[in-house]
Coordinates of C-alpha atoms in Angstrom, one line a residue:
X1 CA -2.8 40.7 -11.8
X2 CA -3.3 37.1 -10.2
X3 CA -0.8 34.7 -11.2
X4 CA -2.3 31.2 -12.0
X5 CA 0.2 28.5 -10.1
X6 CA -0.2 25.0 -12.4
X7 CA -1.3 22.5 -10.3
X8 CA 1.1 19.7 -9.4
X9 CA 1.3 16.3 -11.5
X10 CA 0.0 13.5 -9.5
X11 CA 2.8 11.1 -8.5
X12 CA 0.8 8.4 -10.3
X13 CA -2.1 8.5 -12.8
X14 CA -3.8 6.0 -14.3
X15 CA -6.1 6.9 -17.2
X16 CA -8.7 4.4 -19.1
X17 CA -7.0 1.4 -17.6
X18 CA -8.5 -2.2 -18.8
X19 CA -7.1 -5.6 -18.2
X20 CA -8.5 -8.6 -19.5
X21 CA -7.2 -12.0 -18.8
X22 CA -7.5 -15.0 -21.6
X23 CA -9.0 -14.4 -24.8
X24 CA -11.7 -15.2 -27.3
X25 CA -14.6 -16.7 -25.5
X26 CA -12.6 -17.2 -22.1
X27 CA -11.6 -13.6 -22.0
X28 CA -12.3 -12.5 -18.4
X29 CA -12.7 -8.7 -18.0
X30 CA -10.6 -7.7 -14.4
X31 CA -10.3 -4.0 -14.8
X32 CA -12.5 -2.2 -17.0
X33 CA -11.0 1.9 -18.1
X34 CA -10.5 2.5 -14.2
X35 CA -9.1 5.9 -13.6
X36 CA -7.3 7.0 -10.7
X37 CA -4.3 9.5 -9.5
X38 CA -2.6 10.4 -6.4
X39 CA -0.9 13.5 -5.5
X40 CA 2.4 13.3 -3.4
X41 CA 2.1 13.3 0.8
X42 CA -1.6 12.0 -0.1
X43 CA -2.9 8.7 0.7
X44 CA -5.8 6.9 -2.1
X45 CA -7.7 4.2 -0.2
X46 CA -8.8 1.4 -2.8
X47 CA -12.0 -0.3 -1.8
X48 CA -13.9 -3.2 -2.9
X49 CA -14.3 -7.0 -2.1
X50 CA -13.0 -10.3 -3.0
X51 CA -12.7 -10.3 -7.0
X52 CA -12.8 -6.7 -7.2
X53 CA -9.5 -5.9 -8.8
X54 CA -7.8 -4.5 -6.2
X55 CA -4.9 -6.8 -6.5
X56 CA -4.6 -6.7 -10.6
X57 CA -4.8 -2.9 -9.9
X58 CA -2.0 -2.4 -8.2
X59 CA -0.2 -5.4 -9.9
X60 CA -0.4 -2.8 -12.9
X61 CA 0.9 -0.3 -11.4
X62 CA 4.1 -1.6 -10.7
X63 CA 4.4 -3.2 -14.1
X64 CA 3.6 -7.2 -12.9
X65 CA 0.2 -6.8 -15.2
X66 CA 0.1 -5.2 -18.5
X67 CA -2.8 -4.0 -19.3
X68 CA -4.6 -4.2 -22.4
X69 CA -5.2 -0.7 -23.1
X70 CA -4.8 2.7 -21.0
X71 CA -1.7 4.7 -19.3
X72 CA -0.4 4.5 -16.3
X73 CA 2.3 7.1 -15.6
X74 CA 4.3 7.5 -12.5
X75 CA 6.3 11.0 -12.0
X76 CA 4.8 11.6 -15.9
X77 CA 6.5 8.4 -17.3
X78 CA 4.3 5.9 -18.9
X79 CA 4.8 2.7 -17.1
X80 CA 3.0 0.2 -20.1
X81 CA 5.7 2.1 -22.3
X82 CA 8.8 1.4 -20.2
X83 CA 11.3 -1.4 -20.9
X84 CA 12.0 -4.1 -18.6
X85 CA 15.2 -2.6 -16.7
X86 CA 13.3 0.8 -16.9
X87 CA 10.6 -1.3 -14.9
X88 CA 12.8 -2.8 -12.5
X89 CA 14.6 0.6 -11.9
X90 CA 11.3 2.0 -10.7
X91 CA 10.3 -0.6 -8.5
X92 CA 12.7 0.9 -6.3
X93 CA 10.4 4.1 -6.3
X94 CA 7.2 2.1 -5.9
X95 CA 6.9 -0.8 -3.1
X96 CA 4.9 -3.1 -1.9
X97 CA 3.9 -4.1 1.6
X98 CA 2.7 -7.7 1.3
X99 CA -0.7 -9.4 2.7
X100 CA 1.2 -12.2 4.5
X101 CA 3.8 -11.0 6.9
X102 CA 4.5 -14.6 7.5
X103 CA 5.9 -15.4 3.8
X104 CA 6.9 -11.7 2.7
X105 CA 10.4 -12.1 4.8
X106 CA 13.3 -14.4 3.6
X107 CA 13.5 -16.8 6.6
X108 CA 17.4 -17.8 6.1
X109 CA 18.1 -13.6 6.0
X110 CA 18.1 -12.1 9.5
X111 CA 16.3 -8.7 9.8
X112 CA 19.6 -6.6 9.7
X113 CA 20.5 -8.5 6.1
X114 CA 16.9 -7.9 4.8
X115 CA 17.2 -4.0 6.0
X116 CA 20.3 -3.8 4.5
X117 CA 19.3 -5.1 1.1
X118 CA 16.5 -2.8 1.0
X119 CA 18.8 0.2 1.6
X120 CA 22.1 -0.8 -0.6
X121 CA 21.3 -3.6 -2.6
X122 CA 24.9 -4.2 -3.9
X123 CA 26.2 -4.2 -0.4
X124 CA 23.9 -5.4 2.0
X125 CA 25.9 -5.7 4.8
X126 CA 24.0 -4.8 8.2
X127 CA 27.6 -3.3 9.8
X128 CA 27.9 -0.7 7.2
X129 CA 24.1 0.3 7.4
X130 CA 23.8 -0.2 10.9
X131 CA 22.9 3.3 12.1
X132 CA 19.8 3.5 9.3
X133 CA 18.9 -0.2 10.0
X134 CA 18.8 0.9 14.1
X135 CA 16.7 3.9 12.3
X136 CA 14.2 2.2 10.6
X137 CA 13.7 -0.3 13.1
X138 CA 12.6 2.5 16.0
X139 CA 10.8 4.4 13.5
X140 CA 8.8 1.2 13.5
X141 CA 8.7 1.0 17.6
X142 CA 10.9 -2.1 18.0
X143 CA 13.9 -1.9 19.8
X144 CA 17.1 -2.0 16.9
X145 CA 19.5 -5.4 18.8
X146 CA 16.4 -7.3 16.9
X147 CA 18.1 -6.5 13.9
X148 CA 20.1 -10.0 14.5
X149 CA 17.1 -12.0 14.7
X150 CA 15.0 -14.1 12.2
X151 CA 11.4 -14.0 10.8
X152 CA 10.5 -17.3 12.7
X153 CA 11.6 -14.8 16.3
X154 CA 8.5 -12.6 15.3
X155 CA 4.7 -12.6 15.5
X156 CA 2.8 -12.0 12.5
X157 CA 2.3 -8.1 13.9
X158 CA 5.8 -7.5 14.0
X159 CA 7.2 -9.1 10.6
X160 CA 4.7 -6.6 9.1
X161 CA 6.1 -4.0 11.1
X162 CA 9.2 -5.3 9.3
X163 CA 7.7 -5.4 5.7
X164 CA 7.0 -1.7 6.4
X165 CA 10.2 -0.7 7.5
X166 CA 12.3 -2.6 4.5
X167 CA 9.5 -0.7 2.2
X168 CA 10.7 2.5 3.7
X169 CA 14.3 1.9 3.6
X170 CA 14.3 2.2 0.1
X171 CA 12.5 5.4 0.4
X172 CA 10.3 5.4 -2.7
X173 CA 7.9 8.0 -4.3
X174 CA 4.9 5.6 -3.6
X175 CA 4.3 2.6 -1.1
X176 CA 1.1 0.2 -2.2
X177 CA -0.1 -1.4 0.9
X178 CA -1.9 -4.9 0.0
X179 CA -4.8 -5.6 2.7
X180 CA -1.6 -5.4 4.9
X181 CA -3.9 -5.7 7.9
X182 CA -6.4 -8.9 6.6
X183 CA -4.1 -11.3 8.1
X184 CA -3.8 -10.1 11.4
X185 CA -6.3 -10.2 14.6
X186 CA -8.6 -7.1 15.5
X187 CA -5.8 -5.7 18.2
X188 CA -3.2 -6.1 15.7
X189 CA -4.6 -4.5 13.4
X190 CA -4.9 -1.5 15.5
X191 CA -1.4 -1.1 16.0
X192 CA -0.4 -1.6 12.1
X193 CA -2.9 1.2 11.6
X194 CA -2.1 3.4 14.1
X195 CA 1.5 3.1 13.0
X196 CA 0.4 3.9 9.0
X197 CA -1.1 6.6 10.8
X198 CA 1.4 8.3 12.1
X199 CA 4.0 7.5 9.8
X200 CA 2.1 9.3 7.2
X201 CA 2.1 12.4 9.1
X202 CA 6.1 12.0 10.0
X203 CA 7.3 11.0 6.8
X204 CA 4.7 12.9 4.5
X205 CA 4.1 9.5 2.5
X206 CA 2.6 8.7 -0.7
X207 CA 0.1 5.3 -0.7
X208 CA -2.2 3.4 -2.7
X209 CA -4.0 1.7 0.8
X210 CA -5.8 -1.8 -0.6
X211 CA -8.7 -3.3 1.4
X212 CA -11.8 -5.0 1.3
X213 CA -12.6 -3.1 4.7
X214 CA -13.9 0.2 4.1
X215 CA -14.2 1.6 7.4
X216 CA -10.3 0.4 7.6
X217 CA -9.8 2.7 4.5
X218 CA -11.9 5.6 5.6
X219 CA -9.5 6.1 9.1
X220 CA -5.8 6.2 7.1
X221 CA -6.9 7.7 3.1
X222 CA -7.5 11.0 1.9
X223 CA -9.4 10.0 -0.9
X224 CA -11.5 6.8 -1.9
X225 CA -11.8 4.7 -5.1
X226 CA -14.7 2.0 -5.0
X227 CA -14.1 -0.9 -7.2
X228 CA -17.1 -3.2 -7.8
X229 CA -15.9 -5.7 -10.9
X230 CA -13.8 -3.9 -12.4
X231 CA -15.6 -0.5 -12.8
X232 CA -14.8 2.7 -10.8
X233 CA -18.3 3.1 -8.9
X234 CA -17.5 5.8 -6.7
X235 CA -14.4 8.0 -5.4
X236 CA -13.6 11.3 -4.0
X237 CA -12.7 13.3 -0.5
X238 CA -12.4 10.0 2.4
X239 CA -15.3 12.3 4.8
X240 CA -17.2 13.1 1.8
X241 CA -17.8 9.5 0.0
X242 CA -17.8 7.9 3.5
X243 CA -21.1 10.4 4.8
X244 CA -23.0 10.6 1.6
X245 CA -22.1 7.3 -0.4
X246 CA -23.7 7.9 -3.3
X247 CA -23.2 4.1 -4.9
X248 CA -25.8 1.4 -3.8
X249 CA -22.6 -0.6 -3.7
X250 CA -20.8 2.0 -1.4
X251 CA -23.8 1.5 0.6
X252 CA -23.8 -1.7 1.0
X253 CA -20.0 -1.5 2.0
X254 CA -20.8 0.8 5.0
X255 CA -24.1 -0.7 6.0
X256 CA -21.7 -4.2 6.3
X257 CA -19.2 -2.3 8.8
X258 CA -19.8 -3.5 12.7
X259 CA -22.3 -0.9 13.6
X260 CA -23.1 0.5 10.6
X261 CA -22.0 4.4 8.9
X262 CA -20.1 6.3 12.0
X263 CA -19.1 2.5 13.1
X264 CA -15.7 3.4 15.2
X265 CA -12.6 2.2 14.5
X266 CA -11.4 3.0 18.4
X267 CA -12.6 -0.6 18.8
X268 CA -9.7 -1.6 16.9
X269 CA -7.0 0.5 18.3
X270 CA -7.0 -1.5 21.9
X271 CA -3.1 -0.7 21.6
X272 CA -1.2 2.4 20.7
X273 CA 2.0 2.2 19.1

């Protein structure tokens, strides 16, 4: 007799989501009944351009949006139900790495003090943390004595190096990366991706991973959602959607990669981390 194992409960699902902004006659539909889930040590690339609603998506998600109708649960809870310490409580669980790595660190706080709030926020003191600051700072390949520098000490590569490491000091259930590379410069880009990369491998993560770049999303999801205003036009298995798009709008996604479907990313990655 086989014994039927019930699948697991995706860390976050989102089910009929709709967000409209304004009302009456300036109402502007944003999202319109998108659903989505991802399953824990998996990573969901979100895909679409400018206008999308990438950014409103995952703005709901961790409660800054409230949609007008639809679920989102995270670990089963509804997240539209919750009340506002509730909320804050599970931001803890659910961080964001910024776009801009230039205005996502405070620039009077040095790096230790922003670690350290991450990790204890009642007592942020970089002394009594210093052997997890030194941690997450070599888990993200810089040496841990920057840890009494400032933002202004750092390219724009390293302070998102930075943004990921006080995202993964907190150690939350799910990390929503925000076009986290759009701001950077081809061979930086490589290195932020290689280092998604492998830290998904070493620290089994859970992500929502936003771009407008799909050939970016293809190399570091499991899964893909296509976006195109508002609407879920396509998603499933990364290789699958990627090789046989099945959207005219997926299409025209790949066909505007460098190259085309089967476009490279090793042109990126001119540096390993």
């Amino acid at each position: 007799m086989s014994v039927v194992v019930p699948a697991a409960r995706p860390v976050l699902e989102l089910t009929d989501v709709r967000v409209t902004f304004g009302s009456g006659r300036s109402a502007t539909p944003v999202l319109r009944g998108v659903d989505a889930s991802i399953h824990a040590g998996k990573t969901l690339g979100i895909v679409g351009e400018s206008g999308s609603g990438k950014s409103t998506m995952a703005k709901a998600i961790v409660g800054l949006v409230k949609p007008n109708a639809g679920t989102i649960a995270f670990q089963g809870r509804d997240v539209t139900a919750m009340s506002g310490a509730e909320r804050r409580r599970m931001r803890r669980d659910v961080q964001m790495v910024p776009q801009d790595p230039y205005s996502s660190l405070n620039p009077r706080r040095t790096i230790g003090q922003t670690l350290a709030e991450a990790i204890d926020p009642l007592r942020a003191n970089p002394k009594e943390h210093a052997q997890k600051i030194s941690y997450w700072l070599s888990t993200i390949r810089l040496d841990p004595d920057v840890a009494e520098r400032y933002p202004h000490e750092f390219s724009g590569g390293q302070r998102q190096r930075i943004a990921i490491a006080r995202a993964l000091a907190v150690q939350p259930k799910l990390i929503i990366a925000d076009e986290i590379t759009s701001a950077l410069d081809l061979s930086v880009q490589a290195e932020i991706l290689n280092l998604i990369g492998r830290l998904r491998k070493e620290l089994d993560l859970t992500m929502a991973f936003i771009s407008h770049d799909l050939d970016v999303v293809h190399h570091v999801s499991d899964e893909i959602l296509v976006l195109f205003h508002g609407e879920v036009v396509e998603r499933g298995d990364v290789d699958a959607v990627y090789g046989n798009p099945r959207h005219p709008y997926t299409r025209r996604l790949i066909d505007s990669v460098p190259g085309g479907p089967g476009f490279d990313i090793g042109e990126r990655r001119l540096a390993e981390v």
